[in-house]
Short mmCIF file of C-alpha atoms and ligand atoms in Angstrom, two decimals:
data_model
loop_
_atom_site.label_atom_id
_atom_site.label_comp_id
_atom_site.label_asym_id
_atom_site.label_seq_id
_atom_site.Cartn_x
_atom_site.Cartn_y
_atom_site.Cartn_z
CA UNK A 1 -92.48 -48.84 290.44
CA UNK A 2 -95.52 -46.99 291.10
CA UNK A 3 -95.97 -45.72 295.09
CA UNK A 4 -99.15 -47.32 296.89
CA UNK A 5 -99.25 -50.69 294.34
CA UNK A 6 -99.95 -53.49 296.43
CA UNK A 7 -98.40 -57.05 296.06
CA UNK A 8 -97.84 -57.86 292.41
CA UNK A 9 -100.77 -58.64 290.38
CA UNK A 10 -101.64 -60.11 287.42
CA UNK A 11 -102.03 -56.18 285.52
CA UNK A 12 -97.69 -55.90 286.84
CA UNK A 13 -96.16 -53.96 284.01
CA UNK A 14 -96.81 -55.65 280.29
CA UNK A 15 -95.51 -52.79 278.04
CA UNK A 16 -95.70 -55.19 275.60
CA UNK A 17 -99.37 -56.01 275.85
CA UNK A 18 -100.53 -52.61 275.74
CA UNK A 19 -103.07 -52.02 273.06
CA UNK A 20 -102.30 -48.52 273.07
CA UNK A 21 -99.00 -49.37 271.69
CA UNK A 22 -100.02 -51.39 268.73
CA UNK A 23 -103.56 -50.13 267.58
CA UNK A 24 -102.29 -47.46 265.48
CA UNK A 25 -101.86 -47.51 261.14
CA UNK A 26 -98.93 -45.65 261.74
CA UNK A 27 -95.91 -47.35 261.53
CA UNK A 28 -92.84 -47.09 263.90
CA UNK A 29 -90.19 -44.64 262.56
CA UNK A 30 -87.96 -45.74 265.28
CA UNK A 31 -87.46 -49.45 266.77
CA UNK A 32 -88.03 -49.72 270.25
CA UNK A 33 -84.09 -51.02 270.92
CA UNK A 34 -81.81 -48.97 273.38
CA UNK A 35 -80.24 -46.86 270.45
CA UNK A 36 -80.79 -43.24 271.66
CA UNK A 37 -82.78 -40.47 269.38
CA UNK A 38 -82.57 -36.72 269.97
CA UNK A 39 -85.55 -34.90 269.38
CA UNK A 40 -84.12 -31.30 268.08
CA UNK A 41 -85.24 -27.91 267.13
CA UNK A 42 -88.60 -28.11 269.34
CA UNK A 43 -89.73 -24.56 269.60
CA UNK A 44 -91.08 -24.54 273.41
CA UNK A 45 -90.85 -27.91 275.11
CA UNK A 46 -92.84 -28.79 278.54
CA UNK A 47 -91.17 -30.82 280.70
CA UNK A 48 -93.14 -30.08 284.14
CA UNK A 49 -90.11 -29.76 285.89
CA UNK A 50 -90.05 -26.21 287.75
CA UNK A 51 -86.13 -26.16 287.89
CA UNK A 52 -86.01 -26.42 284.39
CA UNK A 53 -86.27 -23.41 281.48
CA UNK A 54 -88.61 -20.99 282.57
CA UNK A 55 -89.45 -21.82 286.48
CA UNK A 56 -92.33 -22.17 285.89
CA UNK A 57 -94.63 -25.42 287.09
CA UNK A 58 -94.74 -26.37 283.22
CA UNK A 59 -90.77 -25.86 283.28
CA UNK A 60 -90.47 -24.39 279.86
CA UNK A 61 -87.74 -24.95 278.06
CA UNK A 62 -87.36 -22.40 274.46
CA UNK A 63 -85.28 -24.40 271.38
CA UNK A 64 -85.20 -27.37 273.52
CA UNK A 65 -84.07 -30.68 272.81
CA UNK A 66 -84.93 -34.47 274.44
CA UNK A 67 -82.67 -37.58 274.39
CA UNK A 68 -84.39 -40.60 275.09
CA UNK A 69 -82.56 -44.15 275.66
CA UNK A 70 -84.88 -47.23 275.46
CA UNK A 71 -88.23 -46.56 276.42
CA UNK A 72 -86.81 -43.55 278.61
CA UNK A 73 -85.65 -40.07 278.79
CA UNK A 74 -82.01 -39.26 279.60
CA UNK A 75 -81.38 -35.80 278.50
CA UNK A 76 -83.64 -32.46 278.55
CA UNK A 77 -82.17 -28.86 277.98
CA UNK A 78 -81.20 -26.59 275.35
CA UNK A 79 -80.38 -27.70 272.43
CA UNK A 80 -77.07 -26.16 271.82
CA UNK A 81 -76.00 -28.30 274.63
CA UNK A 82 -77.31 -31.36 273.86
CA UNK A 83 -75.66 -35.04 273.83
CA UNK A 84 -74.89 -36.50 270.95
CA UNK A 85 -77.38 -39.94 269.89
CA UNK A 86 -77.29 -42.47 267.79
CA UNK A 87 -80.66 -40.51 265.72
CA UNK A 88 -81.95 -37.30 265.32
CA UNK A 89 -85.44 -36.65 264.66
CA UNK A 90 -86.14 -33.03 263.28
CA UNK A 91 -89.35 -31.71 265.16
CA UNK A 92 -89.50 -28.65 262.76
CA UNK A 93 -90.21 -26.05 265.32
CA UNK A 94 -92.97 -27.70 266.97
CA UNK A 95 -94.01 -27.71 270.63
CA UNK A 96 -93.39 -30.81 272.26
CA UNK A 97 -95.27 -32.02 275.47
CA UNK A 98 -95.57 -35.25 277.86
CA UNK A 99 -98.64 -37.52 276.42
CA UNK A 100 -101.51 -37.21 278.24
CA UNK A 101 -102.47 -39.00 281.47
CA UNK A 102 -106.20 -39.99 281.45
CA UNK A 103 -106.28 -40.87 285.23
CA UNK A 104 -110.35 -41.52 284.44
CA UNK A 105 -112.39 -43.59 282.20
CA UNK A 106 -114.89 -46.03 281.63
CA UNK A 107 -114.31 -48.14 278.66
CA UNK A 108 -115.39 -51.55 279.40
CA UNK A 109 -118.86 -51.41 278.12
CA UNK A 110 -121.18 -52.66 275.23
CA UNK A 111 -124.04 -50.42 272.94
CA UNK A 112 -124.16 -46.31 273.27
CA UNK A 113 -126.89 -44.13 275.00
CA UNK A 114 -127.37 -41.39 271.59
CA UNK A 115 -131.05 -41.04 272.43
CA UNK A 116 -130.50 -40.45 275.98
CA UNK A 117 -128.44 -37.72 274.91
CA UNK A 118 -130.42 -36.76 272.38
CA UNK A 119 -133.35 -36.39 274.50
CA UNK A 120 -131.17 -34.44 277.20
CA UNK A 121 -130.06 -32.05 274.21
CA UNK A 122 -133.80 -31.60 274.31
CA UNK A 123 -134.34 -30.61 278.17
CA UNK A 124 -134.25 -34.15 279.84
CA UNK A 125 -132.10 -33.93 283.02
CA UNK A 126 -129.47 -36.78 283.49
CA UNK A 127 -129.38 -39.54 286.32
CA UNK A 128 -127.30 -41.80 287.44
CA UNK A 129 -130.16 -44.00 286.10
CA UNK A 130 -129.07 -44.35 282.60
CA UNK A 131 -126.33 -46.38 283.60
CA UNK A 132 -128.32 -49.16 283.43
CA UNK A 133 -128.92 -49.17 279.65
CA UNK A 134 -125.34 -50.10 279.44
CA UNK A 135 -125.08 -52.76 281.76
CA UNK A 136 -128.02 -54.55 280.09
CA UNK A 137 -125.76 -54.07 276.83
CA UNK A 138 -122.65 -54.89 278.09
CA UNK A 139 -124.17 -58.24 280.00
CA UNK A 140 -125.25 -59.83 276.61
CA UNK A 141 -121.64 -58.39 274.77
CA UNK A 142 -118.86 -61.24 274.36
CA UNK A 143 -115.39 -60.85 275.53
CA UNK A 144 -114.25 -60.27 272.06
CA UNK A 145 -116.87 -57.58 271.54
CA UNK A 146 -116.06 -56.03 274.54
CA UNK A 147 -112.60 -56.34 274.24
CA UNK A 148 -112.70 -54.82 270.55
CA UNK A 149 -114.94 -51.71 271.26
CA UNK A 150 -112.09 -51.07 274.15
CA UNK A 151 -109.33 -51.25 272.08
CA UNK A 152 -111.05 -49.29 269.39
CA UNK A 153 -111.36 -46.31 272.22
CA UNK A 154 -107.59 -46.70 272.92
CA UNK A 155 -106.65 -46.17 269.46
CA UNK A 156 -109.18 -43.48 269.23
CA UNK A 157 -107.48 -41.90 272.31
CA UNK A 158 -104.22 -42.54 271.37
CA UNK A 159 -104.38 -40.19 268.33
CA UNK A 160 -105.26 -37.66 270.53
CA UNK A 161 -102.63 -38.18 272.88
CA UNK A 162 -103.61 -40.13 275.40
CA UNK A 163 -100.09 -42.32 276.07
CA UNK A 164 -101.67 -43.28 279.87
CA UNK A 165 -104.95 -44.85 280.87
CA UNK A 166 -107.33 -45.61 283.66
CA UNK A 167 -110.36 -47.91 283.08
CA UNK A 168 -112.82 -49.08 285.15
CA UNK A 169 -115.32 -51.80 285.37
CA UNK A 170 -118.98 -51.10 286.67
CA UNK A 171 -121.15 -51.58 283.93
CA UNK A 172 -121.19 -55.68 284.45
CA UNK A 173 -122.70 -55.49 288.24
CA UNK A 174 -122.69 -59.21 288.66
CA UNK A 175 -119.78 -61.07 290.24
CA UNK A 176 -118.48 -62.92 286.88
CA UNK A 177 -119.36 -59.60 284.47
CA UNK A 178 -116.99 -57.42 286.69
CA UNK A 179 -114.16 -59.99 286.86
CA UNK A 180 -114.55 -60.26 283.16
CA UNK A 181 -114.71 -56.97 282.35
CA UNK A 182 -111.11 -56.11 284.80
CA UNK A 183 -109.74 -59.03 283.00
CA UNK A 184 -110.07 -57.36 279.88
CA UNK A 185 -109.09 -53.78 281.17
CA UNK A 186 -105.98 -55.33 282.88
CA UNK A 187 -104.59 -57.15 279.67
CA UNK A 188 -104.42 -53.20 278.37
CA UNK A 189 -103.18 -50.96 281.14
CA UNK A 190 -102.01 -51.15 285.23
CA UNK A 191 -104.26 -48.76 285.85
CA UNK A 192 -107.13 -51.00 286.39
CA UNK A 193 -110.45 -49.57 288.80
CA UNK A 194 -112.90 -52.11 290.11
CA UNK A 195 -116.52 -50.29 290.18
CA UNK A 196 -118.91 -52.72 291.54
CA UNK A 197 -120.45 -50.08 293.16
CA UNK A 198 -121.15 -48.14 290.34
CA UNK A 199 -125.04 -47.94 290.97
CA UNK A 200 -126.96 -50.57 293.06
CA UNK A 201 -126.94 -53.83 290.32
CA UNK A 202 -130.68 -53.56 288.53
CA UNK A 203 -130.77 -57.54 290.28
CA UNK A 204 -131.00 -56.57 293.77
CA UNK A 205 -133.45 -53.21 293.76
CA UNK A 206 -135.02 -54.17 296.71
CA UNK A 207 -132.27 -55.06 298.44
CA UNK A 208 -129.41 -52.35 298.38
CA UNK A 209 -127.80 -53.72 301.67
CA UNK A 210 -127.45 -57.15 300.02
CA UNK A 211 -125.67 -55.57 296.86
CA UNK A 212 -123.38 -53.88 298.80
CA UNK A 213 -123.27 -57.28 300.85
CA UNK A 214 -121.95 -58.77 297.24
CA UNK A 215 -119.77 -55.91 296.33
CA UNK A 216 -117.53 -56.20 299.40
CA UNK A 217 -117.66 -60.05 299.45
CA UNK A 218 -117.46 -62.61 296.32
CA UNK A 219 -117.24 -59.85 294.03
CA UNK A 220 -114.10 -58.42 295.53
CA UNK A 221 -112.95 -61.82 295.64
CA UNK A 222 -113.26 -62.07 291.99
CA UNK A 223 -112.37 -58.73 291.40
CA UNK A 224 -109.17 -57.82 293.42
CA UNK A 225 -106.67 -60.07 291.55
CA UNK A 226 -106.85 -57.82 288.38
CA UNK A 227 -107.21 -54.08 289.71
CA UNK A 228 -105.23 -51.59 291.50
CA UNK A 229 -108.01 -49.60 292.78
CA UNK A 230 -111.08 -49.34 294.54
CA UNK A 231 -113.86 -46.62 293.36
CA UNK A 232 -117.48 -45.91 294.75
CA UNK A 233 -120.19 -43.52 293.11
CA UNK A 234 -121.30 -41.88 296.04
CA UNK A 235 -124.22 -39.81 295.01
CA UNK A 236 -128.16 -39.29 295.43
CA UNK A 237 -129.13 -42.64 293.40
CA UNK A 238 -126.10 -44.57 293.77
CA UNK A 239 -124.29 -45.07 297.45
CA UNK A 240 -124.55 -43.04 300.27
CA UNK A 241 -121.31 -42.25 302.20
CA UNK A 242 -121.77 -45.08 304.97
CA UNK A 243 -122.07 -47.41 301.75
CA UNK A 244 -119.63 -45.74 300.08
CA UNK A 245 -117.18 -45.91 303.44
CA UNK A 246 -118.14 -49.67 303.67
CA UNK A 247 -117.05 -50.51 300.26
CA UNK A 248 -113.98 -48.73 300.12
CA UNK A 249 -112.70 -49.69 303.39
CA UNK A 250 -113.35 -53.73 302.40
CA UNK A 251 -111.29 -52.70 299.46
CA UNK A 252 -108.50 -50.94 301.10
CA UNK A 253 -108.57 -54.49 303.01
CA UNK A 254 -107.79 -56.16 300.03
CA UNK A 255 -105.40 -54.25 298.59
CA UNK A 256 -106.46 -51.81 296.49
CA UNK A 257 -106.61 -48.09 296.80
CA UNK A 258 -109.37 -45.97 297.19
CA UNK A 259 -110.34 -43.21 294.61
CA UNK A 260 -113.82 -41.88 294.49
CA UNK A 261 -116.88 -40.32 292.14
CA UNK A 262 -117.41 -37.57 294.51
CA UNK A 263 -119.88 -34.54 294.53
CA UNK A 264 -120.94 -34.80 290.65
CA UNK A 265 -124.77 -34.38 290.81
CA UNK A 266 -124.66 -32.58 294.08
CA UNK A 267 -123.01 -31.69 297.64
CA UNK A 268 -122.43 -34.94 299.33
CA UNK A 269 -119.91 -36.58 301.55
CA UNK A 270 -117.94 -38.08 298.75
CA UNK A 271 -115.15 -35.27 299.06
CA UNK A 272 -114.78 -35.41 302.80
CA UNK A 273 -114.48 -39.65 302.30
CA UNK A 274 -111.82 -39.45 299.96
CA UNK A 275 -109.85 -37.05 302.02
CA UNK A 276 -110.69 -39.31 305.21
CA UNK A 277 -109.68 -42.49 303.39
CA UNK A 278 -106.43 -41.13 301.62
CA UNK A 279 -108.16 -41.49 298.33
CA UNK A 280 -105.63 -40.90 295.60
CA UNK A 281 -108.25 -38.92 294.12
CA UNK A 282 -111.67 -37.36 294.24
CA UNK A 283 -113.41 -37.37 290.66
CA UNK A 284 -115.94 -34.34 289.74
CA UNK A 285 -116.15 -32.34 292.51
CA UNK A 286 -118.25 -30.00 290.36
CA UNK A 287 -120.51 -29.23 293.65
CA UNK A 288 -117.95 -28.48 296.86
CA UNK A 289 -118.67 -26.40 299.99
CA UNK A 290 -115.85 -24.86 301.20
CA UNK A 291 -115.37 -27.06 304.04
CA UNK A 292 -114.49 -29.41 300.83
CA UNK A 293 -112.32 -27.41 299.07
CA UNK A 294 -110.20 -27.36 302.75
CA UNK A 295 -110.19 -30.62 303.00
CA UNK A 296 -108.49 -30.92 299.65
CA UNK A 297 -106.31 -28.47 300.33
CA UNK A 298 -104.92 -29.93 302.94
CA UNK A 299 -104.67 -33.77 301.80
CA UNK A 300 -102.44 -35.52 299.00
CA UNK A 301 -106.29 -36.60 297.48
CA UNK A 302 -106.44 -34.61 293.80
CA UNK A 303 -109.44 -33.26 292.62
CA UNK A 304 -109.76 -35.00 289.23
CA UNK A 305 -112.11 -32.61 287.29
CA UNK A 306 -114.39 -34.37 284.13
CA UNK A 307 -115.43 -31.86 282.30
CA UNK A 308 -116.61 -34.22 279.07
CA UNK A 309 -119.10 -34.46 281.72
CA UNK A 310 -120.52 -31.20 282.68
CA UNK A 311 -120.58 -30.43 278.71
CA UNK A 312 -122.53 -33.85 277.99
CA UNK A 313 -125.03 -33.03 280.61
CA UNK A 314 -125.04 -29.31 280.22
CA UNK A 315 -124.72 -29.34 283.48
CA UNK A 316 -122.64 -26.68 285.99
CA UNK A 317 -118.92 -26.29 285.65
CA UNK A 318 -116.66 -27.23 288.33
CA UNK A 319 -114.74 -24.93 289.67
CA UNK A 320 -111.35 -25.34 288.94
CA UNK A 321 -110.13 -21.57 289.80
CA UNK A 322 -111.22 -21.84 293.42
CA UNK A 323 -109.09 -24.99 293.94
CA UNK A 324 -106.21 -24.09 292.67
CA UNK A 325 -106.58 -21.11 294.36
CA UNK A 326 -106.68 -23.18 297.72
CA UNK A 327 -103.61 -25.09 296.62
CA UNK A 328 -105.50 -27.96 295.75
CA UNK A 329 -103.46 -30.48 293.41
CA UNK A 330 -106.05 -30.81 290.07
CA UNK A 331 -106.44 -33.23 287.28
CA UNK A 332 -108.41 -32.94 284.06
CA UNK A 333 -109.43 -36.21 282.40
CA UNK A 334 -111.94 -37.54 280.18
CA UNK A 335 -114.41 -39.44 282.25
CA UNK A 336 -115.17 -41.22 278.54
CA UNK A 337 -118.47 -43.52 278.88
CA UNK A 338 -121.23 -43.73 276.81
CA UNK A 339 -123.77 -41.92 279.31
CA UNK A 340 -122.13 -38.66 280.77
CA UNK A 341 -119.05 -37.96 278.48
CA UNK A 342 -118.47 -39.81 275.30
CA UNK A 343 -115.47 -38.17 274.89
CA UNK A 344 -111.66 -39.64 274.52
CA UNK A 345 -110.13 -36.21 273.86
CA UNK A 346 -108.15 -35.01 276.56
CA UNK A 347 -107.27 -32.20 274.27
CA UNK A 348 -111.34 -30.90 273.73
CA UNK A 349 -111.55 -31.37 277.92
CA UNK A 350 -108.42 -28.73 277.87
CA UNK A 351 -109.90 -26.39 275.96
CA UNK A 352 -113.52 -26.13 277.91
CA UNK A 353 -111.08 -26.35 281.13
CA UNK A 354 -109.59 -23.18 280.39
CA UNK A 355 -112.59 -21.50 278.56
CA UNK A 356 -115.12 -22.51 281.23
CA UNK A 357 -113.42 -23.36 284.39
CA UNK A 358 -111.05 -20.48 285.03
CA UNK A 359 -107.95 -22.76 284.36
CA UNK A 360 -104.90 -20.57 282.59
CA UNK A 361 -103.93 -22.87 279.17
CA UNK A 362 -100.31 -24.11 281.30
CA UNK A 363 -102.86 -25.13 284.45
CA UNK A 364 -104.60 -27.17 282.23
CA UNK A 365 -101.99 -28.66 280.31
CA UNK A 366 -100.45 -29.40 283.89
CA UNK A 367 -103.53 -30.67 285.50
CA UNK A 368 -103.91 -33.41 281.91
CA UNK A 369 -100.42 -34.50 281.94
CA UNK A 370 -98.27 -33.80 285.60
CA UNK A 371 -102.15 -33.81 287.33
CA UNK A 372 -103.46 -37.33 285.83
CA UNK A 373 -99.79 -38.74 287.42
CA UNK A 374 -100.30 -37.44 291.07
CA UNK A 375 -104.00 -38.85 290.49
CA UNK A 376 -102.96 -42.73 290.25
CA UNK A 377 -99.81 -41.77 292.24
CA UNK A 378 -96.82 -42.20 289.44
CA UNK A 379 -93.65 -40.43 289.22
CA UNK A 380 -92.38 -42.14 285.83
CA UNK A 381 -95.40 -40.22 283.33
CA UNK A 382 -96.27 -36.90 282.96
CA UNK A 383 -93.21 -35.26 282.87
CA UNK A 384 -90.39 -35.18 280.14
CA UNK A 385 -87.10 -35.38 282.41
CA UNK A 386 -84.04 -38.02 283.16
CA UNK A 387 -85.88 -40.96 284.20
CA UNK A 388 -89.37 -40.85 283.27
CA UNK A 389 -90.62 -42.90 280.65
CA UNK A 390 -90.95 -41.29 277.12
CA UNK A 391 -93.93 -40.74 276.31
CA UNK A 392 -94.52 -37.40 274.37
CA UNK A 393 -96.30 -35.45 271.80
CA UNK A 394 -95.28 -33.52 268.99
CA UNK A 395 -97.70 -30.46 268.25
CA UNK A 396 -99.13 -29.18 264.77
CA UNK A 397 -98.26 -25.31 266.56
CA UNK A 398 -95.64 -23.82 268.10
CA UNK A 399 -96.61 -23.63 271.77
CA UNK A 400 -98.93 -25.90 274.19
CA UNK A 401 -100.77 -23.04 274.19
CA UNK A 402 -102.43 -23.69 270.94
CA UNK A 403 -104.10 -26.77 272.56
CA UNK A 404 -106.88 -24.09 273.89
CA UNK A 405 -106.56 -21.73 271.57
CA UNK A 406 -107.00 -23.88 268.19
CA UNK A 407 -109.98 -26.08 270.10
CA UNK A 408 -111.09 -28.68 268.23
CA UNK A 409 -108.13 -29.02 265.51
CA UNK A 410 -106.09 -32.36 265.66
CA UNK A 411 -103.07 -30.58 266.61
CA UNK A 412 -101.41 -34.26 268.00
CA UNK A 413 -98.73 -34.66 264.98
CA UNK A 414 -97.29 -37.49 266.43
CA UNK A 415 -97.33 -39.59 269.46
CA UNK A 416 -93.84 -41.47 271.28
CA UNK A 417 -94.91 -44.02 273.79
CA UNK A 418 -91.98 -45.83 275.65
CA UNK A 419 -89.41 -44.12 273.11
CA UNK A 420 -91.24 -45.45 269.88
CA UNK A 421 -93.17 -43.52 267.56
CA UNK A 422 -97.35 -44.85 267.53
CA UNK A 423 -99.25 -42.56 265.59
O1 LIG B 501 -118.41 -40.73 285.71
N1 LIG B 501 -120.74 -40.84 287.59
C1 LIG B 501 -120.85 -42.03 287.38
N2 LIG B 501 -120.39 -42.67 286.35
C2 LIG B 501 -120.16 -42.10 285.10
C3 LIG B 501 -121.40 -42.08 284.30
C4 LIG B 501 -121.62 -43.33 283.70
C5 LIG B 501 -122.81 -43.41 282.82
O2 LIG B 501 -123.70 -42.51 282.77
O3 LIG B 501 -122.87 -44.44 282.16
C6 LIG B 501 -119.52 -40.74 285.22
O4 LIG B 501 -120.07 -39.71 284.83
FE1 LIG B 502 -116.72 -41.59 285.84
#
């Protein structure tokens, strides 16, 4: 049971629907039954449990061992002192770590925006504006099309890792395209965002009072029965924080829970919103005063950090160093969309984290596994101990380390989801 869900919902826990589970080539070496497996000889194994191995936050454990039981772990530790299991699976000296949690991403969406990038390669600054390029597209896409390009990212992301998802709508902007596209999201993962207000809808221009009029009426109508969350761009082009307040509050209303695109393009008062409206988290924050940073500091909101983003748009890093140094909770995801970061690789977004954002390579690794949890509020991923579910990645290297220093190698050697080998 995840903390903060409201009243059950049509996205409740379907394991078994989860695309992520079945879109691989790779066939299961292991039934998913409730034999237990022990996964032996791992050379450095993260559980993100400080009172485990090292002390550490990344509580690593050296020649470790995990016993998993049905789609959960049971056992972590030392090998030598491991229980004995039904199966053993050999993990050759490799570094094993949780999968990844990708607490943000935009997949629900039709067509792809090269020559916008192509032309900001060549000096063109990005806007929110492009957005609407892929509402037109994903208007005039059918379910199955939509549904198929989604599924195709999961897979995509699931090679990499990626054993957790968020999605979002906000690339429909009419009452029926959102509920359509969180249908589609919510027959694939609980982590389900409506984005109505994702930029004022191209339909009412003139009118942005009337859109948000829509967004906190019919649409949330429509919308509420298949997500979990609420989210608002607030930025220069998109909604302004009364908007932004407005829309989130309706939602909170309803239901769902507040997390927010805050602070990407520039200072703004998405930060101080999300911290005001016990967001579970505050996405970008590339451009924070420090009166943000405080506020962060001292509220259970994480600072999700995209930096897919700031690499797509060549715009400024965020600043992960001075948040953790504030004792700010962070998250790194992928932010994957076809405008600002067509990216599913949580791995690439931990290597520029710790090249260009000041994280250490066991902050990062944190922030995209333990981090993406506390950012949709779970307790049963992102961490490889009794209890939590087991999902987990074997590594082509010896330590998680490798993840930044190797960047851009397909070190993912295999991926467990739920106690069953995917990919
Ligand atoms: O997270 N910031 C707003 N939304 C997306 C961009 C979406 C797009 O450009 O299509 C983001 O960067
Ligand atoms: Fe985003």
């Amino acid at each position: 049971m995840t903390p903060g869900r409201s009243a059950p919902h049509p996205t409740a826990e379907k394991a078994t629907k989860d695309a992520m589970s079945n879109a691989t080539t790779v066939s299961p070496a292991h039934s998913a039954s409730t034999a237990s497996t022990l996964i032996t000889n791992i050379a450095a194994l993260v559980t993100n449990d400080p009172s485990l191995g090292d002390r550490s936050p990344l509580g690593l454990v050296h020649d470790a061992a995990v016993a998993i039981e049905g789609d959960r772990v049971v056992w972590t530790g030392d090998q030598r002192k491991a229980p004995a299991t039904d199966n053993r699976v050999d993990a050759g000296g490799r570094a094993v770590i949780p999968g990844f949690v990708d607490s943000h991403s935009h997949l629900v969406f039709a067509g792809d925006r090269t020559e916008e990038f192509n032309a900001r390669m060549s000096g063109r600054p990005y806007s929110a504006g492009g957005i609407r390029t892929t509402v037109a597209a994903t208007r005039a896409a059918s379910d199955a099309e939509l549904e198929a390009n989604l599924t195709r990212h999961l897979a995509e992301a699931l090679r990499q890792g990626t054993t957790t998802f968020e999605t979002k709508s906000g690339y429909g902007l009419t009452v029926e395209d959102e509920a359509r596209a969180l249908r589609i999201a919510a027959a694939h993962t609980d982590e389900v965002t409506y984005l109505g207000a994702h930029i004022v809808s191209p339909d009412h221009a003139d009118d942005p009072a009337a859109y948000v009029d829509l967004v906190t009426g019919p649409m949330l109508d429509a919308c509420a029965p298949y997500a979990r969350w609420i989210d608002v761009f607030c930025e220069k082009g998109a909604f302004d924080g009364d908007q932004a307040r407005a829309i989130l509050t309706a939602g909170k209303a309803r239901g769902l829970h507040p997390r927010i695109h805050a602070n990407q393009l520039s200072y703004g008062p998405g930060v101080q919103l999300a911290v005001e409206l016990d967001a579970a988290s505050a996405d970008h924050c590339t451009h924070l005063t420090d009166a943000d940073v405080d506020a962060l500091a001292h509220s259970r909101t994480v600072a999700t950090l995209l930096p897919g983003a700031e690499f797509s748009t060549r715009a400024q890093w965020p600043d992960a160093r001075r948040l953790l140094d504030a004792g700010v909770t962070v998250a790194l995801s992928t932010d994957c969309n076809p405008g600002s970061s067509y990216t599913s690789s949580v791995p690439f977004c931990v290597a520029l984290a710790v090249r260009d954002m000041g994280m250490t390579p066991d902050e990062a690794l944190w922030s995209a596994t333990a981090g993406g949890a506390a950012a949709l509020r779970r307790d049963d991923v992102g961490r490889l101990t009794p209890g939590a579910r087991a999902d987990l990645l074997l590594l082509d290297a010896p330590s998680h380390v490798h993840l930044a220093y190797r960047p851009g190698v397909p070190l993912v050697r295999e991926v467990w989801r739920r106690g069953v080998r995917v990919a």
